[in-house]
Each structure stands twice: as structure tokens, then as C-alpha cells.
Tab-separated table of N, CA and C in Angstrom:
chain	number	residue	atom	x	y	z
A	1	THR	N	-30.823	17.412	4.125
A	1	THR	CA	-30.146	18.364	3.257
A	1	THR	C	-29.521	19.458	4.114
A	2	TYR	N	-28.542	20.140	3.557
A	2	TYR	CA	-27.880	21.219	4.277
A	2	TYR	C	-27.334	22.236	3.286
A	3	GLU	N	-27.101	23.433	3.799
A	3	GLU	CA	-26.525	24.506	2.988
A	3	GLU	C	-25.015	24.306	2.901
A	4	PHE	N	-24.431	24.656	1.763
A	4	PHE	CA	-22.992	24.530	1.605
A	4	PHE	C	-22.475	25.598	0.671
A	5	GLU	N	-21.189	25.835	0.760
A	5	GLU	CA	-20.485	26.737	-0.147
A	5	GLU	C	-19.627	25.875	-1.059
A	6	GLU	N	-19.558	26.196	-2.329
A	6	GLU	CA	-18.747	25.425	-3.278
A	6	GLU	C	-17.273	25.395	-2.889
A	7	THR	N	-16.843	26.375	-2.103
A	7	THR	CA	-15.446	26.418	-1.693
A	7	THR	C	-15.171	25.522	-0.493
A	8	ASP	N	-16.215	25.019	0.162
A	8	ASP	CA	-16.047	24.192	1.361
A	8	ASP	C	-16.377	22.745	1.030
A	9	LEU	N	-15.358	21.986	0.637
A	9	LEU	CA	-15.565	20.592	0.280
A	9	LEU	C	-15.258	19.645	1.428
A	10	ALA	N	-14.872	20.176	2.581
A	10	ALA	CA	-14.490	19.326	3.709
A	10	ALA	C	-15.691	18.532	4.221
A	11	GLY	N	-15.475	17.240	4.428
A	11	GLY	CA	-16.534	16.375	4.937
A	11	GLY	C	-17.004	16.766	6.323
A	12	VAL	N	-16.106	17.365	7.116
A	12	VAL	CA	-16.525	17.770	8.459
A	12	VAL	C	-17.611	18.840	8.386
A	13	HIS	N	-17.638	19.610	7.306
A	13	HIS	CA	-18.703	20.604	7.122
A	13	HIS	C	-20.061	19.899	7.050
A	14	ALA	N	-20.131	18.796	6.329
A	14	ALA	CA	-21.387	18.040	6.232
A	14	ALA	C	-21.796	17.519	7.597
A	15	ALA	N	-20.841	17.010	8.367
A	15	ALA	CA	-21.144	16.495	9.707
A	15	ALA	C	-21.675	17.605	10.603
A	16	ASP	N	-21.008	18.759	10.576
A	16	ASP	CA	-21.467	19.895	11.375
A	16	ASP	C	-22.862	20.326	10.930
A	17	ALA	N	-23.081	20.352	9.626
A	17	ALA	CA	-24.350	20.835	9.085
A	17	ALA	C	-25.520	19.934	9.453
A	18	VAL	N	-25.288	18.622	9.513
A	18	VAL	CA	-26.381	17.708	9.860
A	18	VAL	C	-26.396	17.364	11.341
A	19	GLY	N	-25.436	17.920	12.093
A	19	GLY	CA	-25.423	17.754	13.541
A	19	GLY	C	-25.083	16.347	14.016
A	20	MET	N	-24.198	15.681	13.290
A	20	MET	CA	-23.792	14.326	13.673
A	20	MET	C	-22.306	14.309	14.016
A	21	PRO	N	-21.897	13.424	14.925
A	21	PRO	CA	-20.470	13.306	15.253
A	21	PRO	C	-19.656	12.902	14.025
A	22	TYR	N	-18.436	13.397	13.944
A	22	TYR	CA	-17.570	13.131	12.788
A	22	TYR	C	-17.393	11.643	12.515
A	23	GLU	N	-17.333	10.835	13.561
A	23	GLU	CA	-17.087	9.400	13.352
A	23	GLU	C	-18.287	8.675	12.747
A	24	THR	N	-19.448	9.332	12.675
A	24	THR	CA	-20.636	8.689	12.101
A	24	THR	C	-20.993	9.223	10.712
A	25	VAL	N	-20.221	10.176	10.219
A	25	VAL	CA	-20.461	10.724	8.884
A	25	VAL	C	-19.300	10.280	8.001
A	26	PHE	N	-19.634	9.574	6.918
A	26	PHE	CA	-18.624	8.951	6.078
A	26	PHE	C	-18.518	9.645	4.731
A	27	LYS	N	-17.274	9.933	4.340
A	27	LYS	CA	-17.035	10.510	3.024
A	27	LYS	C	-16.764	9.372	2.045
A	28	THR	N	-17.062	9.637	0.792
A	28	THR	CA	-16.861	8.656	-0.274
A	28	THR	C	-15.655	9.075	-1.095
A	29	LEU	N	-14.683	8.192	-1.158
A	29	LEU	CA	-13.469	8.443	-1.927
A	29	LEU	C	-13.392	7.410	-3.038
A	30	VAL	N	-13.064	7.857	-4.220
A	30	VAL	CA	-12.958	6.954	-5.358
A	30	VAL	C	-11.513	6.940	-5.816
A	31	ALA	N	-11.020	5.741	-6.061
A	31	ALA	CA	-9.636	5.582	-6.497
A	31	ALA	C	-9.605	4.689	-7.732
A	32	ARG	N	-8.460	4.702	-8.377
A	32	ARG	CA	-8.226	3.785	-9.491
A	32	ARG	C	-7.127	2.838	-9.043
A	33	GLY	N	-7.463	1.551	-9.025
A	33	GLY	CA	-6.478	0.542	-8.676
A	33	GLY	C	-5.689	0.118	-9.900
A	34	ASP	N	-4.438	-0.245	-9.696
A	34	ASP	CA	-3.593	-0.634	-10.828
A	34	ASP	C	-4.045	-1.940	-11.464
A	35	LYS	N	-4.808	-2.767	-10.744
A	35	LYS	CA	-5.281	-4.039	-11.293
A	35	LYS	C	-6.790	-4.059	-11.535
A	36	THR	N	-7.554	-3.443	-10.647
A	36	THR	CA	-9.010	-3.590	-10.689
A	36	THR	C	-9.758	-2.422	-11.320
A	37	GLY	N	-9.087	-1.327	-11.561
A	37	GLY	CA	-9.797	-0.142	-12.037
A	37	GLY	C	-10.415	0.609	-10.867
A	38	PHE	N	-11.586	1.187	-11.079
A	38	PHE	CA	-12.201	2.027	-10.044
A	38	PHE	C	-12.622	1.224	-8.827
A	39	VAL	N	-12.339	1.798	-7.653
A	39	VAL	CA	-12.764	1.241	-6.375
A	39	VAL	C	-13.252	2.387	-5.498
A	40	VAL	N	-14.180	2.072	-4.584
A	40	VAL	CA	-14.810	3.082	-3.746
A	40	VAL	C	-14.514	2.781	-2.286
A	41	PHE	N	-14.174	3.825	-1.544
A	41	PHE	CA	-13.877	3.690	-0.118
A	41	PHE	C	-14.722	4.689	0.656
A	42	CYS	N	-15.354	4.248	1.733
A	42	CYS	CA	-16.131	5.125	2.611
A	42	CYS	C	-15.455	5.127	3.977
A	43	ILE	N	-15.036	6.311	4.405
A	43	ILE	CA	-14.347	6.436	5.682
A	43	ILE	C	-14.914	7.629	6.451
A	44	PRO	N	-14.732	7.656	7.778
A	44	PRO	CA	-15.205	8.809	8.542
A	44	PRO	C	-14.589	10.115	8.037
A	45	VAL	N	-15.383	11.180	8.054
A	45	VAL	CA	-14.992	12.444	7.424
A	45	VAL	C	-13.727	13.075	7.990
A	46	ALA	N	-13.405	12.833	9.248
A	46	ALA	CA	-12.226	13.460	9.842
A	46	ALA	C	-10.981	12.585	9.720
A	47	GLU	N	-11.105	11.448	9.069
A	47	GLU	CA	-9.987	10.510	8.937
A	47	GLU	C	-9.348	10.610	7.556
A	48	GLU	N	-8.164	10.029	7.437
A	48	GLU	CA	-7.449	9.971	6.167
A	48	GLU	C	-7.403	8.525	5.685
A	49	LEU	N	-7.569	8.332	4.398
A	49	LEU	CA	-7.475	7.006	3.813
A	49	LEU	C	-6.014	6.563	3.800
A	50	ASP	N	-5.749	5.371	4.305
A	50	ASP	CA	-4.427	4.770	4.226
A	50	ASP	C	-4.366	4.053	2.876
A	51	LEU	N	-3.602	4.599	1.947
A	51	LEU	CA	-3.578	4.067	0.585
A	51	LEU	C	-3.037	2.640	0.519
A	52	LYS	N	-2.127	2.292	1.405
A	52	LYS	CA	-1.604	0.919	1.423
A	52	LYS	C	-2.682	-0.062	1.875
A	53	LYS	N	-3.423	0.298	2.920
A	53	LYS	CA	-4.528	-0.553	3.385
A	53	LYS	C	-5.602	-0.654	2.306
A	54	ALA	N	-5.874	0.467	1.648
A	54	ALA	CA	-6.890	0.494	0.594
A	54	ALA	C	-6.477	-0.411	-0.568
A	55	ALA	N	-5.220	-0.356	-0.945
A	55	ALA	CA	-4.728	-1.203	-2.038
A	55	ALA	C	-4.839	-2.679	-1.655
A	56	ARG	N	-4.401	-3.025	-0.444
A	56	ARG	CA	-4.486	-4.425	0.008
A	56	ARG	C	-5.927	-4.912	0.018
A	57	ALA	N	-6.820	-4.110	0.593
A	57	ALA	CA	-8.227	-4.508	0.708
A	57	ALA	C	-8.856	-4.733	-0.660
A	58	SER	N	-8.471	-3.917	-1.640
A	58	SER	CA	-9.073	-3.988	-2.966
A	58	SER	C	-8.287	-4.872	-3.941
A	59	LYS	N	-7.284	-5.587	-3.406
A	59	LYS	CA	-6.484	-6.532	-4.204
A	59	LYS	C	-5.719	-5.849	-5.344
A	60	ASN	N	-5.179	-4.678	-4.991
A	60	ASN	CA	-4.329	-3.927	-5.915
A	60	ASN	C	-2.945	-3.787	-5.294
A	61	LYS	N	-1.955	-3.505	-6.125
A	61	LYS	CA	-0.626	-3.168	-5.603
A	61	LYS	C	-0.613	-1.715	-5.150
A	62	SER	N	-1.390	-0.881	-5.867
A	62	SER	CA	-1.479	0.530	-5.517
A	62	SER	C	-2.834	1.077	-5.956
A	63	VAL	N	-3.251	2.134	-5.275
A	63	VAL	CA	-4.461	2.865	-5.667
A	63	VAL	C	-4.125	4.351	-5.657
A	64	GLU	N	-4.774	5.073	-6.572
A	64	GLU	CA	-4.585	6.519	-6.660
A	64	GLU	C	-5.952	7.171	-6.646
A	65	LEU	N	-6.131	8.139	-5.742
A	65	LEU	CA	-7.416	8.824	-5.636
A	65	LEU	C	-7.715	9.636	-6.887
A	66	LEU	N	-8.983	9.650	-7.282
A	66	LEU	CA	-9.415	10.478	-8.398
A	66	LEU	C	-9.482	11.927	-7.951
A	67	HIS	N	-9.244	12.841	-8.888
A	67	HIS	CA	-9.403	14.259	-8.598
A	67	HIS	C	-10.889	14.576	-8.492
A	68	VAL	N	-11.218	15.564	-7.681
A	68	VAL	CA	-12.610	15.948	-7.444
A	68	VAL	C	-13.346	16.208	-8.753
A	69	LYS	N	-12.702	16.865	-9.708
A	69	LYS	CA	-13.363	17.192	-10.980
A	69	LYS	C	-13.761	15.948	-11.769
A	70	ASP	N	-13.113	14.818	-11.504
A	70	ASP	CA	-13.405	13.580	-12.225
A	70	ASP	C	-14.425	12.690	-11.516
A	71	LEU	N	-14.797	13.057	-10.288
A	71	LEU	CA	-15.661	12.178	-9.497
A	71	LEU	C	-17.063	12.009	-10.062
A	72	LEU	N	-17.804	13.094	-10.185
A	72	LEU	CA	-19.204	12.962	-10.604
A	72	LEU	C	-19.378	12.341	-11.985
A	73	PRO	N	-18.539	12.707	-12.963
A	73	PRO	CA	-18.698	12.043	-14.257
A	73	PRO	C	-18.431	10.534	-14.182
A	74	THR	N	-17.604	10.113	-13.228
A	74	THR	CA	-17.228	8.708	-13.113
A	74	THR	C	-18.207	7.925	-12.250
A	75	THR	N	-18.632	8.537	-11.151
A	75	THR	CA	-19.340	7.740	-10.141
A	75	THR	C	-20.669	8.337	-9.720
A	76	GLY	N	-20.650	9.099	-8.662
A	76	GLY	CA	-21.858	9.607	-8.018
A	76	GLY	C	-21.663	9.545	-6.514
A	77	SER	N	-22.308	8.607	-5.863
A	77	SER	CA	-22.185	8.397	-4.426
A	77	SER	C	-22.247	6.902	-4.165
A	78	PRO	N	-22.041	6.459	-2.888
A	78	PRO	CA	-22.057	5.012	-2.674
A	78	PRO	C	-23.379	4.361	-3.065
A	79	VAL	N	-24.480	5.095	-2.935
A	79	VAL	CA	-25.779	4.503	-3.272
A	79	VAL	C	-26.293	4.951	-4.634
A	80	GLY	N	-25.559	5.825	-5.300
A	80	GLY	CA	-26.014	6.313	-6.592
A	80	GLY	C	-24.959	6.173	-7.663
A	81	MET	N	-24.168	5.133	-7.599
A	81	MET	CA	-23.107	4.928	-8.584
A	81	MET	C	-23.696	4.701	-9.971
A	82	LYS	N	-23.003	5.207	-10.959
A	82	LYS	CA	-23.440	5.014	-12.335
A	82	LYS	C	-23.195	3.574	-12.775
A	83	LYS	N	-22.208	2.941	-12.166
A	83	LYS	CA	-21.909	1.531	-12.393
A	83	LYS	C	-21.650	0.918	-11.019
A	84	GLU	N	-21.643	-0.391	-10.952
A	84	GLU	CA	-21.337	-1.047	-9.687
A	84	GLU	C	-19.823	-1.208	-9.573
A	85	PHE	N	-19.237	-0.523	-8.598
A	85	PHE	CA	-17.804	-0.600	-8.351
A	85	PHE	C	-17.569	-1.324	-7.031
A	86	PRO	N	-16.436	-2.030	-6.887
A	86	PRO	CA	-16.120	-2.631	-5.597
A	86	PRO	C	-16.095	-1.536	-4.528
A	87	THR	N	-16.801	-1.772	-3.426
A	87	THR	CA	-16.941	-0.758	-2.385
A	87	THR	C	-16.484	-1.306	-1.052
A	88	TYR	N	-15.685	-0.513	-0.352
A	88	TYR	CA	-15.128	-0.901	0.940
A	88	TYR	C	-15.481	0.180	1.947
A	89	ILE	N	-16.059	-0.242	3.066
A	89	ILE	CA	-16.498	0.679	4.107
A	89	ILE	C	-15.632	0.452	5.335
A	90	ASP	N	-15.119	1.542	5.898
A	90	ASP	CA	-14.269	1.404	7.076
A	90	ASP	C	-15.012	0.645	8.165
A	91	GLU	N	-14.287	-0.281	8.781
A	91	GLU	CA	-14.898	-1.179	9.761
A	91	GLU	C	-15.495	-0.465	10.966
A	92	THR	N	-15.126	0.783	11.225
A	92	THR	CA	-15.713	1.506	12.353
A	92	THR	C	-17.202	1.748	12.163
A	93	ALA	N	-17.686	1.669	10.932
A	93	ALA	CA	-19.122	1.854	10.681
A	93	ALA	C	-19.951	0.831	11.453
A	94	MET	N	-19.370	-0.354	11.703
A	94	MET	CA	-20.092	-1.408	12.423
A	94	MET	C	-20.444	-1.016	13.850
A	95	LEU	N	-19.788	-0.005	14.375
A	95	LEU	CA	-20.005	0.411	15.759
A	95	LEU	C	-21.307	1.191	15.952
A	96	PHE	N	-21.942	1.589	14.856
A	96	PHE	CA	-23.077	2.503	14.939
A	96	PHE	C	-24.341	1.899	14.327
A	97	ASP	N	-25.487	2.308	14.871
A	97	ASP	CA	-26.774	1.894	14.314
A	97	ASP	C	-27.087	2.662	13.037
A	98	ALA	N	-26.539	3.885	12.933
A	98	ALA	CA	-26.796	4.723	11.761
A	98	ALA	C	-25.549	5.535	11.446
A	99	ILE	N	-25.286	5.670	10.152
A	99	ILE	CA	-24.210	6.539	9.678
A	99	ILE	C	-24.783	7.405	8.561
A	100	ALA	N	-24.077	8.484	8.257
A	100	ALA	CA	-24.479	9.351	7.145
A	100	ALA	C	-23.491	9.156	6.005
A	101	VAL	N	-24.021	9.077	4.789
A	101	VAL	CA	-23.197	8.995	3.573
A	101	VAL	C	-23.782	9.958	2.544
A	102	SER	N	-22.990	10.257	1.551
A	102	SER	CA	-23.429	11.173	0.510
A	102	SER	C	-24.695	10.665	-0.168
A	103	GLY	N	-25.601	11.576	-0.425
A	103	GLY	CA	-26.821	11.252	-1.153
A	103	GLY	C	-26.670	11.415	-2.655
A	104	GLY	N	-25.447	11.606	-3.136
A	104	GLY	CA	-25.214	11.681	-4.571
A	104	GLY	C	-25.042	13.078	-5.105
A	105	MET	N	-25.264	14.074	-4.260
A	105	MET	CA	-25.028	15.454	-4.672
A	105	MET	C	-24.686	16.276	-3.443
A	106	ARG	N	-23.980	17.361	-3.649
A	106	ARG	CA	-23.575	18.224	-2.536
A	106	ARG	C	-24.806	18.722	-1.798
A	107	GLY	N	-24.735	18.693	-0.481
A	107	GLY	CA	-25.830	19.181	0.337
A	107	GLY	C	-26.857	18.128	0.696
A	108	VAL	N	-26.619	16.872	0.316
A	108	VAL	CA	-27.566	15.798	0.637
A	108	VAL	C	-26.825	14.657	1.326
A	109	GLN	N	-27.270	14.314	2.504
A	109	GLN	CA	-26.723	13.179	3.243
A	109	GLN	C	-27.851	12.184	3.490
A	110	LEU	N	-27.533	10.896	3.370
A	110	LEU	CA	-28.479	9.836	3.700
A	110	LEU	C	-28.074	9.249	5.041
A	111	ILE	N	-29.040	9.090	5.932
A	111	ILE	CA	-28.791	8.449	7.218
A	111	ILE	C	-29.249	6.995	7.062
A	112	VAL	N	-28.303	6.067	7.182
A	112	VAL	CA	-28.590	4.665	6.900
A	112	VAL	C	-27.974	3.750	7.954
A	113	ASN	N	-28.517	2.545	8.039
A	113	ASN	CA	-27.913	1.506	8.854
A	113	ASN	C	-26.705	0.985	8.082
A	114	PRO	N	-25.515	0.918	8.701
A	114	PRO	CA	-24.326	0.519	7.941
A	114	PRO	C	-24.417	-0.887	7.348
A	115	ASP	N	-25.048	-1.826	8.043
A	115	ASP	CA	-25.168	-3.183	7.502
A	115	ASP	C	-26.070	-3.197	6.265
A	116	GLN	N	-27.132	-2.397	6.292
A	116	GLN	CA	-28.004	-2.318	5.121
A	116	GLN	C	-27.277	-1.668	3.951
A	117	LEU	N	-26.486	-0.627	4.237
A	117	LEU	CA	-25.686	-0.003	3.188
A	117	LEU	C	-24.707	-1.013	2.602
A	118	LEU	N	-24.043	-1.754	3.463
A	118	LEU	CA	-23.072	-2.751	3.007
A	118	LEU	C	-23.722	-3.758	2.058
A	119	GLY	N	-24.902	-4.236	2.424
A	119	GLY	CA	-25.613	-5.177	1.570
A	119	GLY	C	-26.046	-4.552	0.259
A	120	PHE	N	-26.518	-3.311	0.316
A	120	PHE	CA	-27.007	-2.627	-0.882
A	120	PHE	C	-25.896	-2.428	-1.911
A	121	VAL	N	-24.705	-2.045	-1.429
A	121	VAL	CA	-23.600	-1.780	-2.358
A	121	VAL	C	-22.735	-3.026	-2.580
A	122	LYS	N	-23.140	-4.137	-1.949
A	122	LYS	CA	-22.368	-5.394	-2.041
A	122	LYS	C	-20.926	-5.145	-1.619
A	123	GLY	N	-20.787	-4.416	-0.504
A	123	GLY	CA	-19.477	-4.004	-0.036
A	123	GLY	C	-18.857	-4.934	0.985
A	124	GLU	N	-17.781	-4.441	1.554
A	124	GLU	CA	-17.017	-5.201	2.542
A	124	GLU	C	-16.516	-4.236	3.594
A	125	TYR	N	-16.597	-4.645	4.873
A	125	TYR	CA	-15.989	-3.852	5.953
A	125	TYR	C	-14.512	-4.167	6.005
A	126	VAL	N	-13.675	-3.135	6.055
A	126	VAL	CA	-12.231	-3.314	6.187
A	126	VAL	C	-11.630	-2.136	6.962
A	127	ASP	N	-10.432	-2.335	7.471
A	127	ASP	CA	-9.685	-1.269	8.135
A	127	ASP	C	-9.064	-0.414	7.041
A	128	LEU	N	-9.470	0.851	6.953
A	128	LEU	CA	-9.021	1.711	5.849
A	128	LEU	C	-8.287	2.976	6.266
A	129	THR	N	-8.312	3.317	7.541
A	129	THR	CA	-7.771	4.626	7.926
A	129	THR	C	-6.359	4.524	8.479
A	130	ALA	N	-5.663	5.654	8.373
A	130	ALA	CA	-4.271	5.729	8.821
A	130	ALA	C	-4.167	5.716	10.325
């Protein structure tokens, strides 16, 4: 767990707070695909999601990120989703024995093995960043 300010939503803040390198702390982004509905993407906190790669990976023509205010009512976190959504984890996660992901609420990070996370969420590793 870590302290946070409601005005600081940057994922790099979580990485700094838990003392982990940015490339090992993954933010959870939720999008709506034009064909599949909600899809979840986990990428390193200092990176940007490439929407074209995200759409291709999720078998959509396009994806649009959900607004922050709509996230919690719709989802939660990669391990605490209210429903099972297709989940895609940036392939760089495979480089590490442990990564951090949201624990489902602000100020909570879970340190997990990326392969175990992938199996738990029934996800797929893909290239997602710009």
C-alpha cells in the first residue's frame, strides 16, 4: 500500500511510492471495442497505449479508452474485475519475475509473477505500446 493524493492519478506515482522501476509497474486501462465491448490492457506506467495495436490485438477495428469516472463502476482492477473481460498484457511483462498491478483500489499494488497473472485473468501477452 502507499499514500496518494486524489489529484495525482499518474501511474509513475505508484511506481515511485512502492519503489519499483517504471517498467515493472503496470497500469490498467479499460477500453470499449467497436466489436467486442469492454477490453482491458495492462502496460508499463510510463508508456502510452497504442490504440491501433490494442484494437488489432483485441480483434476490433477501433478501441476507445473509458473515462476515469466510468472505470470503477465498470471494472475494478485486472485481478478484481466485476466481470471477466478480455485482458491483454504488454509483452514486456515477460521480461520480469515480478510486476506490480493495481490491487483494485487507489493506494494498493499487488506484486505478482506475470505468467501467473496472465493465467489468472486468462489473458494474452501482446505488443501494446507506442
